[in-house]
Tab-separated table of C-alpha atoms in Angstrom:
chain	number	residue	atom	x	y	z
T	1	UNK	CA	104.529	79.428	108.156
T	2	UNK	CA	107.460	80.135	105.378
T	3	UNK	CA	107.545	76.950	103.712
T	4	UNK	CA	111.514	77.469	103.580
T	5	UNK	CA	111.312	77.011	108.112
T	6	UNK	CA	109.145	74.285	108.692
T	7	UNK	CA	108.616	73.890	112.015
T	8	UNK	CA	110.031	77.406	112.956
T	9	UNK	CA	107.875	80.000	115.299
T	10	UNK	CA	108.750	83.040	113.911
T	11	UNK	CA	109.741	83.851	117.575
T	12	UNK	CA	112.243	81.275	117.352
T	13	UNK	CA	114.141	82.035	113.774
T	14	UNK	CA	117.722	83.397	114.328
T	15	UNK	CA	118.096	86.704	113.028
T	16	UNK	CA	120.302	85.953	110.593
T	17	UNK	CA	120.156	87.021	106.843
T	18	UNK	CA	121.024	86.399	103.250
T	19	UNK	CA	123.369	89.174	101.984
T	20	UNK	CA	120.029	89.828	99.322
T	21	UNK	CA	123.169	91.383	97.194
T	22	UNK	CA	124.463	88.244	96.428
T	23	UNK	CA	121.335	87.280	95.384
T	24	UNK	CA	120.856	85.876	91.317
T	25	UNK	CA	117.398	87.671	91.017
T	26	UNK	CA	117.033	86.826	87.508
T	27	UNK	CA	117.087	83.048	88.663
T	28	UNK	CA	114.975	83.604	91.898
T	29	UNK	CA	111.003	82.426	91.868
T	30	UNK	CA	109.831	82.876	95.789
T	31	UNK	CA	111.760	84.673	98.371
T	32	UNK	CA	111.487	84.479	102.568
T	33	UNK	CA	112.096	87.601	104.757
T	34	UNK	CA	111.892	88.084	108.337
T	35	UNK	CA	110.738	91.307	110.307
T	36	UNK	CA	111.916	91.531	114.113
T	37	UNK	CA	111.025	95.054	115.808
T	38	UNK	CA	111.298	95.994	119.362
T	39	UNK	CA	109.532	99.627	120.679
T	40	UNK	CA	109.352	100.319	124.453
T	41	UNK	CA	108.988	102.483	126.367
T	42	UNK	CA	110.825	103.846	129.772
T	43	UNK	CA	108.056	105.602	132.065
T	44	UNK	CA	109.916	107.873	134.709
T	45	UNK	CA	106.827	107.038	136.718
T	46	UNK	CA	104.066	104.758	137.197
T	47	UNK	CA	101.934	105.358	133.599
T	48	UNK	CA	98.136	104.195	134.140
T	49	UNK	CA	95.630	103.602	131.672
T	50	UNK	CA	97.457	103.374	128.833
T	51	UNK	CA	95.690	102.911	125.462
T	52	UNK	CA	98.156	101.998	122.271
T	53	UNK	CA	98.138	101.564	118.646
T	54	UNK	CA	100.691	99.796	116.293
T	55	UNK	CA	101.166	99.724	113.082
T	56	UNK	CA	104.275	97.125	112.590
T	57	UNK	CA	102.571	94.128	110.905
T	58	UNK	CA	101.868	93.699	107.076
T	59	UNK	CA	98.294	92.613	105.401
T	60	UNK	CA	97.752	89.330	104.169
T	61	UNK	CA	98.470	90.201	101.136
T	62	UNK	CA	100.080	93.230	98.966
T	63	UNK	CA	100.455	92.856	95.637
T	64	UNK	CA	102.998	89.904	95.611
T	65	UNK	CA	103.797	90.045	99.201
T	66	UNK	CA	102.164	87.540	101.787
T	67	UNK	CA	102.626	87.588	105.668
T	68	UNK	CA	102.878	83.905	106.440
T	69	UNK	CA	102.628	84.771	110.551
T	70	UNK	CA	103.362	87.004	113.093
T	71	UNK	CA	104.016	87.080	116.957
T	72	UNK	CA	103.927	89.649	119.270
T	73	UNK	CA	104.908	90.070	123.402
T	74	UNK	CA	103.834	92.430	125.160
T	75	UNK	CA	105.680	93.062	128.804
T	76	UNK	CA	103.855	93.847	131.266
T	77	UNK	CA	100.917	91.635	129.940
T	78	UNK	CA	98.192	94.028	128.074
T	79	UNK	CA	94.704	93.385	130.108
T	80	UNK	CA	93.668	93.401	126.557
T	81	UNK	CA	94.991	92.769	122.990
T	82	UNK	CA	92.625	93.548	119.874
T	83	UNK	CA	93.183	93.099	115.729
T	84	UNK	CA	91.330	95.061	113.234
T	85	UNK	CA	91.774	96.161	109.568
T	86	UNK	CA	91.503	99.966	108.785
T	87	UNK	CA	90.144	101.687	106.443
T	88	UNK	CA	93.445	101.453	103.499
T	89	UNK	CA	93.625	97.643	104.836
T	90	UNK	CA	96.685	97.735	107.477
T	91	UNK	CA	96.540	95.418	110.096
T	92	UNK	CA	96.209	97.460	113.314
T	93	UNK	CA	97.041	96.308	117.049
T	94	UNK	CA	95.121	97.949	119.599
T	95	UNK	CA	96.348	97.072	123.435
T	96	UNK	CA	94.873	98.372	127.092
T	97	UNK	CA	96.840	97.863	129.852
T	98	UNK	CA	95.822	99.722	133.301
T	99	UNK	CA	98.929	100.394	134.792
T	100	UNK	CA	102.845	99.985	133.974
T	101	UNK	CA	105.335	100.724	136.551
T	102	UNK	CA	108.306	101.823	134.591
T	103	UNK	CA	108.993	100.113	131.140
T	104	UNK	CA	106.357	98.325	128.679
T	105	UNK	CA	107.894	96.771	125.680
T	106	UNK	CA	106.448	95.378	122.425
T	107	UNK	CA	108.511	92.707	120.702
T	108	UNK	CA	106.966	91.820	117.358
T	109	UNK	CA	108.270	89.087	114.505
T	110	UNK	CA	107.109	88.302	111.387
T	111	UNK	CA	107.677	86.263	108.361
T	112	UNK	CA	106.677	87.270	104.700
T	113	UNK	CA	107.107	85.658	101.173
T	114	UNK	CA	107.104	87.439	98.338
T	115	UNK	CA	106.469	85.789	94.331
T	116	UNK	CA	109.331	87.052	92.417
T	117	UNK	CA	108.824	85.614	89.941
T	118	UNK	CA	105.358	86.225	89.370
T	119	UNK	CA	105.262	90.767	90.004
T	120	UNK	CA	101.650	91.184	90.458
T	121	UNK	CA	101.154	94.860	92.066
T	122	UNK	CA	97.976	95.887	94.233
T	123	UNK	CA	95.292	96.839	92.843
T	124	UNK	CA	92.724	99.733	93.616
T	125	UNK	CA	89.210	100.209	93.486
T	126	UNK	CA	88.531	103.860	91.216
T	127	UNK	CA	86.186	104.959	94.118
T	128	UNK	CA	89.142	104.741	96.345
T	129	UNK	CA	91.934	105.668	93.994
T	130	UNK	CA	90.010	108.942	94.108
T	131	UNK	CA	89.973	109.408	97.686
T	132	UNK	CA	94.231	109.618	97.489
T	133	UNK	CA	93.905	112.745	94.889
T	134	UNK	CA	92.643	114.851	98.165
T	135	UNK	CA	95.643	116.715	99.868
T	136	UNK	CA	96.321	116.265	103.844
T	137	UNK	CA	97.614	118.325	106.192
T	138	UNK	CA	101.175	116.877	105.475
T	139	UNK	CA	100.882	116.974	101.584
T	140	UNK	CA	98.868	120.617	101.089
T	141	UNK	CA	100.257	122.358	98.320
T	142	UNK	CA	101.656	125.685	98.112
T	143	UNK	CA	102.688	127.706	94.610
T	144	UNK	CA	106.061	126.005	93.961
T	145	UNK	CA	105.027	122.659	94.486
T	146	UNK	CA	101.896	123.716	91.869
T	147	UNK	CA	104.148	125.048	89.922
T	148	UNK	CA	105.789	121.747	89.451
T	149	UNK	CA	103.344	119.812	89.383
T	150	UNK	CA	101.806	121.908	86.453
T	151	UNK	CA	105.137	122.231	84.743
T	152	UNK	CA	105.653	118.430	84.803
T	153	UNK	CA	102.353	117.696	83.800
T	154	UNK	CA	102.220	119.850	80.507
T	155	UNK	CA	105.888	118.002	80.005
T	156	UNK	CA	104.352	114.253	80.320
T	157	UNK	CA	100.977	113.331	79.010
T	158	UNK	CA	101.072	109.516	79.818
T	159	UNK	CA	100.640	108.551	83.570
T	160	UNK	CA	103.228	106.362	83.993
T	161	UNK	CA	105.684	108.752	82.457
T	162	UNK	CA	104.712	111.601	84.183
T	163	UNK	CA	104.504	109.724	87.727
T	164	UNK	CA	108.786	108.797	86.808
T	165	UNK	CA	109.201	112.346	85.879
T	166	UNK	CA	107.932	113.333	89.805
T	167	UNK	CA	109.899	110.799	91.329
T	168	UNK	CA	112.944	112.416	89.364
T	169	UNK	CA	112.467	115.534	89.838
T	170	UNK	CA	112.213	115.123	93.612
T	171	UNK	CA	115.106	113.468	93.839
T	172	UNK	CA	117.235	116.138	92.242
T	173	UNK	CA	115.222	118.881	94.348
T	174	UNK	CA	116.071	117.302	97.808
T	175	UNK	CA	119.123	116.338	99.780
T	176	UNK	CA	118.542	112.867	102.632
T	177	UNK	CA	119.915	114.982	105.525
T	178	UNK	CA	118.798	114.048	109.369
T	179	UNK	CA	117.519	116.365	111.922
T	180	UNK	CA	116.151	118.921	109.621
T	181	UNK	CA	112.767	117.933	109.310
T	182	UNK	CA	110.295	116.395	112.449
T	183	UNK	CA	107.606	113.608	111.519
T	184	UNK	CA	104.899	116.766	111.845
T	185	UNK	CA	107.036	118.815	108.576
T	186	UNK	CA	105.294	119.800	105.851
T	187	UNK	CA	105.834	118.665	102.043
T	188	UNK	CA	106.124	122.889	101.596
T	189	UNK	CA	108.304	123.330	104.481
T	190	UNK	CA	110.485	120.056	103.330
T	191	UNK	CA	110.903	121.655	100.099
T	192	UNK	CA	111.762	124.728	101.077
T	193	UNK	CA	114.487	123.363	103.697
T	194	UNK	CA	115.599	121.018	100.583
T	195	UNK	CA	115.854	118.395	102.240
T	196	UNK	CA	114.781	115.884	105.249
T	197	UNK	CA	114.135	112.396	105.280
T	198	UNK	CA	112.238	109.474	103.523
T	199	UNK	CA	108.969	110.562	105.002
T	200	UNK	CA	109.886	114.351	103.722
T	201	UNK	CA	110.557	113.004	100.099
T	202	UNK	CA	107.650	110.970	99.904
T	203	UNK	CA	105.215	113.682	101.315
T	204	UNK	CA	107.060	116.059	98.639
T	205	UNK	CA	106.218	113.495	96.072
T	206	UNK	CA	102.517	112.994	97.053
T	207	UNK	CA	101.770	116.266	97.291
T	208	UNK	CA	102.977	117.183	93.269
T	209	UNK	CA	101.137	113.731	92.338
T	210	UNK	CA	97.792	114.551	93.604
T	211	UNK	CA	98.247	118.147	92.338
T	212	UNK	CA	98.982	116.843	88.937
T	213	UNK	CA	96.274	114.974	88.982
T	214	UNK	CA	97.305	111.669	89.681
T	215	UNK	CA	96.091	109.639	92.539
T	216	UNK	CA	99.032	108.436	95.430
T	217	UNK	CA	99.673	107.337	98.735
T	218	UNK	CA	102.163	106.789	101.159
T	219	UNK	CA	104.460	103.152	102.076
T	220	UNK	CA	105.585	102.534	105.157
T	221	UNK	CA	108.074	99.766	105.284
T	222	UNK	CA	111.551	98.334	105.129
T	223	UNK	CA	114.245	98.495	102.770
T	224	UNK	CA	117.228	95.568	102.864
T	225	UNK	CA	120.115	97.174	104.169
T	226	UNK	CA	118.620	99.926	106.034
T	227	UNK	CA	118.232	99.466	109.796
T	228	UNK	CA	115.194	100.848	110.452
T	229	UNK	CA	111.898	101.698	109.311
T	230	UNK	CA	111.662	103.411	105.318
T	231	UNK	CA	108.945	105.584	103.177
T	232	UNK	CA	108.254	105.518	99.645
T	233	UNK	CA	105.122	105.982	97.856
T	234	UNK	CA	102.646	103.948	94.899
T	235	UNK	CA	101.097	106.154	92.170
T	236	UNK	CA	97.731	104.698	91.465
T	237	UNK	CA	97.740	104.144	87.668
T	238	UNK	CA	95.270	102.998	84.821
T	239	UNK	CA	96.188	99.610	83.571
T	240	UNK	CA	96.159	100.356	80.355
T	241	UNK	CA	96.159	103.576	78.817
T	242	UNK	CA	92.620	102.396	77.016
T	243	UNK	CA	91.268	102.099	80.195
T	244	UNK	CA	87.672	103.349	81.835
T	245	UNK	CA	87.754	105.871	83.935
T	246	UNK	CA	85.943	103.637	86.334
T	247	UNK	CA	88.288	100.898	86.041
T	248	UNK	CA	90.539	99.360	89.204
T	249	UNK	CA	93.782	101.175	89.093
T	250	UNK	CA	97.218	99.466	88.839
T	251	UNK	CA	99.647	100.705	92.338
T	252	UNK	CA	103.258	101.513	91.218
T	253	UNK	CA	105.635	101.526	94.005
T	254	UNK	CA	108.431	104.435	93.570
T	255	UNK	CA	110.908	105.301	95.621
T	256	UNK	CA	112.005	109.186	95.538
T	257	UNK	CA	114.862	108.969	98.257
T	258	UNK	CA	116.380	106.391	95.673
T	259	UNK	CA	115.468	107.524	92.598
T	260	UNK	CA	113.936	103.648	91.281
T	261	UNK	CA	111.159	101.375	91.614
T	262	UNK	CA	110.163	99.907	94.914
T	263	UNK	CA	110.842	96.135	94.233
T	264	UNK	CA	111.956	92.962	95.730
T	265	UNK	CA	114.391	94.522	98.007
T	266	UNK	CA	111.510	96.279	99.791
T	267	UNK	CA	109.252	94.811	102.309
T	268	UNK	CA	105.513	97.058	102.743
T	269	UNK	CA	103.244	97.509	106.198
T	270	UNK	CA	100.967	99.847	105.770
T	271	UNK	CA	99.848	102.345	103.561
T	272	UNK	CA	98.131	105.633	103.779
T	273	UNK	CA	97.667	109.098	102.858
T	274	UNK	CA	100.492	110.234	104.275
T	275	UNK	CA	102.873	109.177	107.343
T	276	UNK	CA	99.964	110.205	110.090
T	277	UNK	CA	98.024	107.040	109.122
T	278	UNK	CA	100.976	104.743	109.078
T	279	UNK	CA	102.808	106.067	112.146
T	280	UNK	CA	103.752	102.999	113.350
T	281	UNK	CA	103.551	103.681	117.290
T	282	UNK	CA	100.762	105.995	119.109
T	283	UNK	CA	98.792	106.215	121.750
T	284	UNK	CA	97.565	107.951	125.082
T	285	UNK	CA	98.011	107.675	129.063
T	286	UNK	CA	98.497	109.658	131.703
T	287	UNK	CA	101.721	110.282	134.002
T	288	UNK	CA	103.572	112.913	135.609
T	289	UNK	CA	105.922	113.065	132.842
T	290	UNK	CA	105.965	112.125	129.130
T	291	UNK	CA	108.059	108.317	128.527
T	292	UNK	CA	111.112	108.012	126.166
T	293	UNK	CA	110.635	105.701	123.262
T	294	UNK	CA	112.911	103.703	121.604
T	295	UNK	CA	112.936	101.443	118.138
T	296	UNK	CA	114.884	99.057	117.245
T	297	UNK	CA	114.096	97.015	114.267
T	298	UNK	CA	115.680	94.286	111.902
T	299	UNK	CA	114.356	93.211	108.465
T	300	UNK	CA	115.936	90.805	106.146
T	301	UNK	CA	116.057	87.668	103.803
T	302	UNK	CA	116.011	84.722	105.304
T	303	UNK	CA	115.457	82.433	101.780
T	304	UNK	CA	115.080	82.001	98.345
T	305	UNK	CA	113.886	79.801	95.756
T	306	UNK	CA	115.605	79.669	92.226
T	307	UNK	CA	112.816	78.670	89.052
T	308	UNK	CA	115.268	75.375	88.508
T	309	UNK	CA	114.178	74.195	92.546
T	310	UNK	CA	117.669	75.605	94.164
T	311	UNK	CA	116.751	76.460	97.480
T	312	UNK	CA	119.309	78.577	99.620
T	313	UNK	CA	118.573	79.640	103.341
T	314	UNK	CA	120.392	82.136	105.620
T	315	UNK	CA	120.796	78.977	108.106
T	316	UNK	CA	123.057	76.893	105.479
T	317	UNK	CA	125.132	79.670	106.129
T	318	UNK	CA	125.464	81.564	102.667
């Protein structure tokens, strides 16, 4: 439990937020946020055996995020309800439920804290830093975005440098426009079209990463002040530039849509290669016809603690 709630069930916290602008974050030591997101589903017929997957609750722990708890309803009742950890270390729900008449919904809160004042970023093993150099079917690389990636290597040696110079560069190549891209586009065919959204710039950015040599992978998450759902991407880097090529690597979170670091403002929930491993909502079933989903979702600050012992909740009505 946030330690800024007591006594709260994260099911029972009023969706109401800190303006996170007003916010002294020079002064601020521990901050509380709270994740509310609602997907159903509207069956035109009776669905049977329906088998899903969700991907809308952080990790324990992310660099210096924690997930202090998390509820989640299911209606109709799943017959079964099952946790697991994949392979990048997302918490996955996997439900069964034999039969739904018309509408299932999924109703899901959570409450985080994250150490401000302390920024310790996730680490990586080498062995699987290496494993996000290999391209996916989302990030492959054609000649311009080799081209790039070539050009901006020869242009900046050091890692860090040359991961800022990516995230710069596809920000000035790309325009946030919606309905030009699907969730199945291409970082080529993004690039091309010039656009898309977050997904499209961070799939863009992946793909010139890995080509350049430098291990990434994709963030699925929220950003304060968006409504919904956001992408961005952490470039695996050496911790220092003395060190061993075995040696953990250091993740840096950059945002490309923004053109800046991924910091406090940003809440993570999964991570992956690209958006196919972090899709937040699949599954299978069968029905006469195909059901209409629908996502609504809420993320915001509920707290935070100044280093002098200042403590300011949404609730006191700031």
């Amino acid at each position: 439990m946030s330690p800024f709630v007591p006594g709260y069930h994260p099911a029972q916290i009023p969706l109401r937020f800190l303006d996170h602008h007003t916010v002294d974050w020079s002064r601020v030591q521990r901050s509380d946020y709270l994740i509310h997101q609602r997907v159903s589903y509207d069956y035109p017929s009776p669905a049977r055996e329906l088998r899903h997957r969700l991907v809308v609750v952080p990790a324990d722990q992310h660099g210096q995020q924690r997930l202090y708890d998390y509820k989640i309803q299911v209606f109709p009742a799943a017959l079964s309800q099952e946790e697991r950890i994949d392979e990048f270390g997302n918490r996955i729900l996997d439900f069964y439920l034999p039969e739904v008449a018309d509408t299932l919904v999924f109703e899901v809160w959570s409450t985080l804290q994250q150490q401000v004042g302390n920024a310790t970023r996730p680490r990586v093993a080498a062995g699987q830093a290496h494993d996000y150099l290999q391209p996916t079917r989302l990030t492959a690389i054609d000649e311009k975005l080799t081209a790039v990636a070539a050009q901006l290597r020869q242009q900046h040696a050091e890692p860090y440098q040359l991961a800022d110079a990516i995230n710069r560069w596809v920000y000035g190549a790309m325009r946030y426009e919606r309905g030009l891209t699907v969730v199945t586009t291409t970082a080529a065919e993004a690039l091309a079209l010039g656009g898309g959204l977050c997904q499209d710039f961070a799939h863009v950015m992946l793909a010139i990463c890995r080509a350049a040599g430098l291990p990434a992978r994709y963030v699925s998450g929220h950003l304060l002040g968006e409504g919904g759902s956001h992408a961005w991407v952490e470039v695996l880097l050496p911790a220092t530039p003395a060190a061993a090529a075995g040696s953990d690597r250091i993740a840096w979170a950059f945002d490309p849509t923004n053109h800046c670091l991924a910091t406090h403002n940003y809440i993570t929930i999964a991570v992956g290669r690209d958006y196919a491993d972090v899709s937040p909502t699949s599954g299978s079933f069968f029905a006469a016809a195909p059901g209409q989903l629908a996502i609504r979702k809420r993320a915001g600050l509920t707290a935070v603690a100044y280093a002098d012992g200042e403590v300011v909740r949404a609730e006191d009505g700031a």
